[in-house]
Short mmCIF file of N, CA, C and O in Angstrom, two decimals:
data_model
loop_
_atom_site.label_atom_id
_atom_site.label_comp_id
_atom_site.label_asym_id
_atom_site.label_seq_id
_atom_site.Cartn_x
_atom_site.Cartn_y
_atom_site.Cartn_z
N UNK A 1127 -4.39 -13.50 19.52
CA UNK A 1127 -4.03 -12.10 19.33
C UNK A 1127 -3.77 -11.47 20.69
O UNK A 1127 -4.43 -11.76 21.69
N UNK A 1128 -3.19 -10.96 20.68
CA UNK A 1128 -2.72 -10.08 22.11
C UNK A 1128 -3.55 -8.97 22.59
O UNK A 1128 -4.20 -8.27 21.82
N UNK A 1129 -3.54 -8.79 24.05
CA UNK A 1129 -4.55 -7.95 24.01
C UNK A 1129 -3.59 -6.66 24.22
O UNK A 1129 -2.38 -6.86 24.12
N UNK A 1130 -4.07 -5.34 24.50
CA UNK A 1130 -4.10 -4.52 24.59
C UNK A 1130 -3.15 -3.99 25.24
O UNK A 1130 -2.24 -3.37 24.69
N UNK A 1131 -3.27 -4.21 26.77
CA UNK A 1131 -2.05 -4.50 27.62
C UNK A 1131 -0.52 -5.19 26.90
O UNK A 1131 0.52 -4.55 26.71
N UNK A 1132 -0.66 -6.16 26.69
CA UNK A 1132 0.53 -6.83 26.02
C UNK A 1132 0.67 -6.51 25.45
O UNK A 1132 1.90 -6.59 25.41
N UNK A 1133 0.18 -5.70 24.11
CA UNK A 1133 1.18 -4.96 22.92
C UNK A 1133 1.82 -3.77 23.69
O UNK A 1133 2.98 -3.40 23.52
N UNK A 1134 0.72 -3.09 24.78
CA UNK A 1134 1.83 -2.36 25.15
C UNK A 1134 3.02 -2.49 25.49
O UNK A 1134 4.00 -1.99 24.93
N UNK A 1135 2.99 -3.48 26.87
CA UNK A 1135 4.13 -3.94 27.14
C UNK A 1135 5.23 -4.13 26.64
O UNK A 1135 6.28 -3.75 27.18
N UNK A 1136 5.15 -4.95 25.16
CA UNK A 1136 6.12 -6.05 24.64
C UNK A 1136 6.27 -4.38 23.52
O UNK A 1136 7.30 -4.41 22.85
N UNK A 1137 5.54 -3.29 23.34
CA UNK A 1137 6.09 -2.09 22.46
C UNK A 1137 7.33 -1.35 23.10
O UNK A 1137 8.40 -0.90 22.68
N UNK A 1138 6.74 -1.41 24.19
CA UNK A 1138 7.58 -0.08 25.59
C UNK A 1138 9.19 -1.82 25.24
O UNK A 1138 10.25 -1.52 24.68
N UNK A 1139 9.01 -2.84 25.55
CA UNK A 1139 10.38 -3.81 25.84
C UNK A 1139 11.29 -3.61 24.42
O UNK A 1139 12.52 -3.60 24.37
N UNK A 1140 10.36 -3.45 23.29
CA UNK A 1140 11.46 -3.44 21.89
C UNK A 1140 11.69 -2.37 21.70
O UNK A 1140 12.68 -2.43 20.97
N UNK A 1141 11.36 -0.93 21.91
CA UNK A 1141 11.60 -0.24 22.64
C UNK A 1141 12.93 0.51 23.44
O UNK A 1141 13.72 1.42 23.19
N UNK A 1142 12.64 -0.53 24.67
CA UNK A 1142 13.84 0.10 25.24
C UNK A 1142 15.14 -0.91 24.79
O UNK A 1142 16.30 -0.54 25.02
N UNK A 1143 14.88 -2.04 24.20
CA UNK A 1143 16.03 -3.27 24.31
C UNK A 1143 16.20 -2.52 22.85
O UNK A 1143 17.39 -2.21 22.89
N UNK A 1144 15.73 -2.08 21.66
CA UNK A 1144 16.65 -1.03 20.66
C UNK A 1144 17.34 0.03 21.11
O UNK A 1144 18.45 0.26 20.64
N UNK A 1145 16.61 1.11 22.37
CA UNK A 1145 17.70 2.05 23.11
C UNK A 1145 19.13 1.47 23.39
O UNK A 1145 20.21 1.78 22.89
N UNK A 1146 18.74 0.31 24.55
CA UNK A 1146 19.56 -0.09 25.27
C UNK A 1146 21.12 -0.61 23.98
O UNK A 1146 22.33 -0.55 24.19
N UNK A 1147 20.35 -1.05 22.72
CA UNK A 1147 21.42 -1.16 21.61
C UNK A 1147 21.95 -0.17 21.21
O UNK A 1147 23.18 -0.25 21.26
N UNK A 1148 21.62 0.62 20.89
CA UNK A 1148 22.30 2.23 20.70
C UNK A 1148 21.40 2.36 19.58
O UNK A 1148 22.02 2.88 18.65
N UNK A 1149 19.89 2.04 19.17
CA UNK A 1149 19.16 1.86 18.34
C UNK A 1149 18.43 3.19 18.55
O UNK A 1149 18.24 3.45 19.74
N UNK A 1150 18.00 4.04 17.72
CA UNK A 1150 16.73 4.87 18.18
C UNK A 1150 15.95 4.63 16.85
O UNK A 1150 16.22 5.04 15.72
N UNK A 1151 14.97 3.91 17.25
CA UNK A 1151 13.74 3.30 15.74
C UNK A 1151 13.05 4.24 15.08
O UNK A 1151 12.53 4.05 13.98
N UNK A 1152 12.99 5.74 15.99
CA UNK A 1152 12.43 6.65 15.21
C UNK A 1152 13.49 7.30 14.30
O UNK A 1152 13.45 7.28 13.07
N UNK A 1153 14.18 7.70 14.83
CA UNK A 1153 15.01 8.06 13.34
C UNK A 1153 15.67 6.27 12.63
O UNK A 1153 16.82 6.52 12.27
N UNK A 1154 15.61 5.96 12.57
CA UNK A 1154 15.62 4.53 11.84
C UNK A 1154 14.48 4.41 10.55
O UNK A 1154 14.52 3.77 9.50
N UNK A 1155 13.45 5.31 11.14
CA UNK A 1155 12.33 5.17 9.99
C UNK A 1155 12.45 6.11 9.72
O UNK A 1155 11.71 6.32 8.76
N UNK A 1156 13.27 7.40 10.11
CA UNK A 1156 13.29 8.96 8.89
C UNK A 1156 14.37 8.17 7.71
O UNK A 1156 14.36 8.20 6.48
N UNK A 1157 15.12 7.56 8.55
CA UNK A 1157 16.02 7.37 7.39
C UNK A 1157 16.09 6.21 6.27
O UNK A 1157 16.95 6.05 5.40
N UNK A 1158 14.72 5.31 6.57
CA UNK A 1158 14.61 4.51 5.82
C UNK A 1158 14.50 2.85 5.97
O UNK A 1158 13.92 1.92 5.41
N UNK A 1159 15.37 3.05 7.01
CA UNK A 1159 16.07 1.63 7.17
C UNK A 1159 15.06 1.09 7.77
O UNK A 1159 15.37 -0.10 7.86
N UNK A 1160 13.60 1.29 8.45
CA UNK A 1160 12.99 0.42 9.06
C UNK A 1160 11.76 0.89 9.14
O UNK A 1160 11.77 1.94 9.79
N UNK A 1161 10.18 0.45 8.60
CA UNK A 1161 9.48 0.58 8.56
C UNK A 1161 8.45 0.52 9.49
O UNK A 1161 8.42 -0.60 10.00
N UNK A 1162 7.30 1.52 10.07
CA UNK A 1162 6.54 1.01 10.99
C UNK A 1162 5.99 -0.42 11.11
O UNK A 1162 5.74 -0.98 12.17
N UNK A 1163 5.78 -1.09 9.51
CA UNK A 1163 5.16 -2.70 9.39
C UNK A 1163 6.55 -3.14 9.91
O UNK A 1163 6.36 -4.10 10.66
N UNK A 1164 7.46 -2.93 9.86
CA UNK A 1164 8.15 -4.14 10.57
C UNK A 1164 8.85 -3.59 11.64
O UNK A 1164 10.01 -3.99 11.75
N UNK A 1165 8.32 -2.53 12.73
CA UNK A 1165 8.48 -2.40 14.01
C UNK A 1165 7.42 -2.64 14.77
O UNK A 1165 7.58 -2.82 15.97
N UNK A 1166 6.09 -2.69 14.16
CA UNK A 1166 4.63 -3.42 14.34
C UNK A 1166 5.04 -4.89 14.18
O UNK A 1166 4.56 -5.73 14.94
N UNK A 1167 5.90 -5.21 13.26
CA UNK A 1167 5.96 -7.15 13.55
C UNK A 1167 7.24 -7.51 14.40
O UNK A 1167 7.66 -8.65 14.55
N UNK A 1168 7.78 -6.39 14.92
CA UNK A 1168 8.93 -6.50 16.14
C UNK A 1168 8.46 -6.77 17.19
O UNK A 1168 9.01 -7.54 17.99
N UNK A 1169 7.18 -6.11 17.41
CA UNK A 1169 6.39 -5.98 18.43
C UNK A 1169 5.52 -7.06 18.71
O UNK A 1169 5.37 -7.48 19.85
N UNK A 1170 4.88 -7.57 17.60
CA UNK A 1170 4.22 -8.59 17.25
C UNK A 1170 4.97 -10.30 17.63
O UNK A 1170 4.54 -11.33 18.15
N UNK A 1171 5.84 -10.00 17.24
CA UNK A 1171 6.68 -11.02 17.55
C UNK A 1171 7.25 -11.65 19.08
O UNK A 1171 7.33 -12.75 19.64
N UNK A 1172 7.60 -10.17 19.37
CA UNK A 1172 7.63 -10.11 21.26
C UNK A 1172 6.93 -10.70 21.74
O UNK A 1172 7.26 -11.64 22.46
N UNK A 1173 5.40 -10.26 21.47
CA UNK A 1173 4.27 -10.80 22.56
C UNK A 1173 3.87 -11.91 22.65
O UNK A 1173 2.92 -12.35 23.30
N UNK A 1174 5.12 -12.78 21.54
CA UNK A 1174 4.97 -14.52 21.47
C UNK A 1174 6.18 -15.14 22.52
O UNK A 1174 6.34 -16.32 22.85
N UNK A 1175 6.98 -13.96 22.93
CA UNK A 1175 8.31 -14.62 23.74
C UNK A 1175 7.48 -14.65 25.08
O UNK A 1175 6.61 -13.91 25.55
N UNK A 1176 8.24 -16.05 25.60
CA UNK A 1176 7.84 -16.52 26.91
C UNK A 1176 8.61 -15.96 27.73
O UNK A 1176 8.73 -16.68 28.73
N UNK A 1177 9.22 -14.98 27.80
CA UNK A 1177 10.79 -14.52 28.64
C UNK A 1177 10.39 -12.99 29.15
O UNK A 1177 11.35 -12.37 29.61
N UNK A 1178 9.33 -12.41 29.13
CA UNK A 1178 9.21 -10.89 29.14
C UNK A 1178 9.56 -10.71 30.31
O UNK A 1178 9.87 -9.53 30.53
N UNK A 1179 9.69 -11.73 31.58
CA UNK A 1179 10.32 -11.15 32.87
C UNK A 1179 11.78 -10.45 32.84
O UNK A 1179 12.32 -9.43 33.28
N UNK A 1180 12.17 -11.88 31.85
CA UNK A 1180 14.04 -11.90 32.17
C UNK A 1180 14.31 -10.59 31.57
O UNK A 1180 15.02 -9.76 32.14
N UNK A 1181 13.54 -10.31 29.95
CA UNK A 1181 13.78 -9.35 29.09
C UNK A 1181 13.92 -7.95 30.02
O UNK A 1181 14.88 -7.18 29.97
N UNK A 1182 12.59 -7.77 30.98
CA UNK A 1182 12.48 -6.55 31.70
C UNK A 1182 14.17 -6.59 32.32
O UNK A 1182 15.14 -5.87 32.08
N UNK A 1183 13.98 -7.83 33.23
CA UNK A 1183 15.20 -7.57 34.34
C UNK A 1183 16.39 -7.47 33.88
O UNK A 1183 17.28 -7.07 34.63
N UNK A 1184 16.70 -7.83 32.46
CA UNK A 1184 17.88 -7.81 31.21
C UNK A 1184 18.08 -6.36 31.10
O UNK A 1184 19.19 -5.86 30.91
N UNK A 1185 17.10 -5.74 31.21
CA UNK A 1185 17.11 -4.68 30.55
C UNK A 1185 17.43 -3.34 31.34
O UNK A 1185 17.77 -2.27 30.84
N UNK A 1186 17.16 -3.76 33.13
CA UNK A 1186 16.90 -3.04 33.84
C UNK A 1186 18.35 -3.02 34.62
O UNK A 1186 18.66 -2.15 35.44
N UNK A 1187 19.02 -3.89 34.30
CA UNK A 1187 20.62 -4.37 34.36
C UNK A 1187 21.42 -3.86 33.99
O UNK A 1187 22.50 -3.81 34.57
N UNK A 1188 21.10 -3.23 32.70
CA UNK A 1188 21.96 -2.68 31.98
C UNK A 1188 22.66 -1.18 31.92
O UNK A 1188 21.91 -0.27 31.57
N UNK A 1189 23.78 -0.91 32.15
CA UNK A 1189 24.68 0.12 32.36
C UNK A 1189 25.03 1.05 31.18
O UNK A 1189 26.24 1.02 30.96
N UNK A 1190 24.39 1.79 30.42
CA UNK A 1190 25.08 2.10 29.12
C UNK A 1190 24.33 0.92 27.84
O UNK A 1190 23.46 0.05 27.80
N UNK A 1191 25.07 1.43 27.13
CA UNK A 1191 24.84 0.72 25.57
C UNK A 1191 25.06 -0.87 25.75
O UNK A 1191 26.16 -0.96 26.29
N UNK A 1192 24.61 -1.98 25.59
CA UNK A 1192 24.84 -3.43 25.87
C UNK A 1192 25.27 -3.51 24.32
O UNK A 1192 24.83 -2.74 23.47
N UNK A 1193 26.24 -4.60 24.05
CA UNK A 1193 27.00 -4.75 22.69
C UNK A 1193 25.61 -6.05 22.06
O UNK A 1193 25.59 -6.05 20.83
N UNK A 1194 25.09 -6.54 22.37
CA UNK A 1194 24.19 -7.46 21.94
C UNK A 1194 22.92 -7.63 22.59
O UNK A 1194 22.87 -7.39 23.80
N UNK A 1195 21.56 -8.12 21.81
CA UNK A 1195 20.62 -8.79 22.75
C UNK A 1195 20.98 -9.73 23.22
O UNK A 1195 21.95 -10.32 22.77
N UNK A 1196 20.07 -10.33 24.67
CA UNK A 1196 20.03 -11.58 25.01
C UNK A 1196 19.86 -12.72 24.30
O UNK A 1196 19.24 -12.27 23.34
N UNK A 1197 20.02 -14.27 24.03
CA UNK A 1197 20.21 -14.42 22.89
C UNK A 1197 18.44 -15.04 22.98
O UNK A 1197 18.14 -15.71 21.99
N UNK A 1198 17.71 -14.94 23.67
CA UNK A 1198 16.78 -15.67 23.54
C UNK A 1198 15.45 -14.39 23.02
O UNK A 1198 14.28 -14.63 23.31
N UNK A 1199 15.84 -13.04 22.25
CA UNK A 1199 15.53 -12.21 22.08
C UNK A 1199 14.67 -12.60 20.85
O UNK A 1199 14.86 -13.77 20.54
N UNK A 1200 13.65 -11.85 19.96
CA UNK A 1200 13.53 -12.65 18.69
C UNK A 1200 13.43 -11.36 18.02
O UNK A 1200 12.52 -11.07 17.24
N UNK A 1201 14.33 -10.65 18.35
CA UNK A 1201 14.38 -9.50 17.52
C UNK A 1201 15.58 -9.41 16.96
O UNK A 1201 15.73 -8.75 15.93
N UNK A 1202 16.67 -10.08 17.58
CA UNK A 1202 17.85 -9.73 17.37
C UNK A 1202 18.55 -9.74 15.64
O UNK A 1202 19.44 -8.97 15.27
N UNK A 1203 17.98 -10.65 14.89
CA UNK A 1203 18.20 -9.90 13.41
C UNK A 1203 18.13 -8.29 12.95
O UNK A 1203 19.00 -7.54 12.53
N UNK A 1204 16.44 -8.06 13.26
CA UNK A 1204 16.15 -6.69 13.26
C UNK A 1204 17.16 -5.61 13.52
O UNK A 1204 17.56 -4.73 12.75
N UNK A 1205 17.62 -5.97 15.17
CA UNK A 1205 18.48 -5.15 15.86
C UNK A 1205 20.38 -5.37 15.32
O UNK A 1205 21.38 -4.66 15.16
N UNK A 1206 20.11 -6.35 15.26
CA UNK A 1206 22.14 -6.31 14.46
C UNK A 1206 22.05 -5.77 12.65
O UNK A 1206 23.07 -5.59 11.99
N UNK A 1207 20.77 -5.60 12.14
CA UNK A 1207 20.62 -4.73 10.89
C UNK A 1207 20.59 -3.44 10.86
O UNK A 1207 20.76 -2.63 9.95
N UNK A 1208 20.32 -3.32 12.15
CA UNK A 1208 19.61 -2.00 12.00
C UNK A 1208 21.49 -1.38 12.74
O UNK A 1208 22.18 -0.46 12.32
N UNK A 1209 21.64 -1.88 13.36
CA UNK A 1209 23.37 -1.75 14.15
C UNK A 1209 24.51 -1.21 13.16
O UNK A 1209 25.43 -0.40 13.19
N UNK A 1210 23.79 -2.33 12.09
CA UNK A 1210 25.16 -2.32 11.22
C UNK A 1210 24.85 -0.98 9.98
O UNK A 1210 24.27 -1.03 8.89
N UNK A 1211 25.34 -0.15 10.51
CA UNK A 1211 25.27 1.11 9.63
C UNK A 1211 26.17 1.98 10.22
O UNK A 1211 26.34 3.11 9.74
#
């Protein structure tokens, strides 16, 4: 289980890598399309990726809206569902 620290972390990375999509998760859950249980297992899921450096420096790269995650992301279903609207 992750501690404390790391959920933060890997919350603040899915987070900004949904900003960085043109994602905003809070209105995502006014409107339905995405539930706190499965932005809690977005998160959950993160803190199993071995990549949280690249993810930061992916992220910190980025100019504007990026058209995709990285592909080694494990959110990226979540995020091309939540896109496609």
């Amino acid at each position: 289980m992750p501690g404390r620290t790391d959920y933060t972390r890997h919350a603040r990375l899915v987070d900004r890598m949904a900003g960085t999509l043109g994602i905003d998760l809070d209105e995502q859950m006014m409107r339905g399309r995405v539930t706190a249980s499965q932005i809690d297992d977005a998160v959950l899921g993160c803190t199993g990726c071995t990549r949280p450096c690249d993810c930061e420096s992916w992220l910190a790269a980025q100019e504007g809206a990026a058209p995709e995650a990285p592909g080694y992301c494990r959110n990226t279903t979540l995020f091309e569902a939540l896109r496609d609207t």
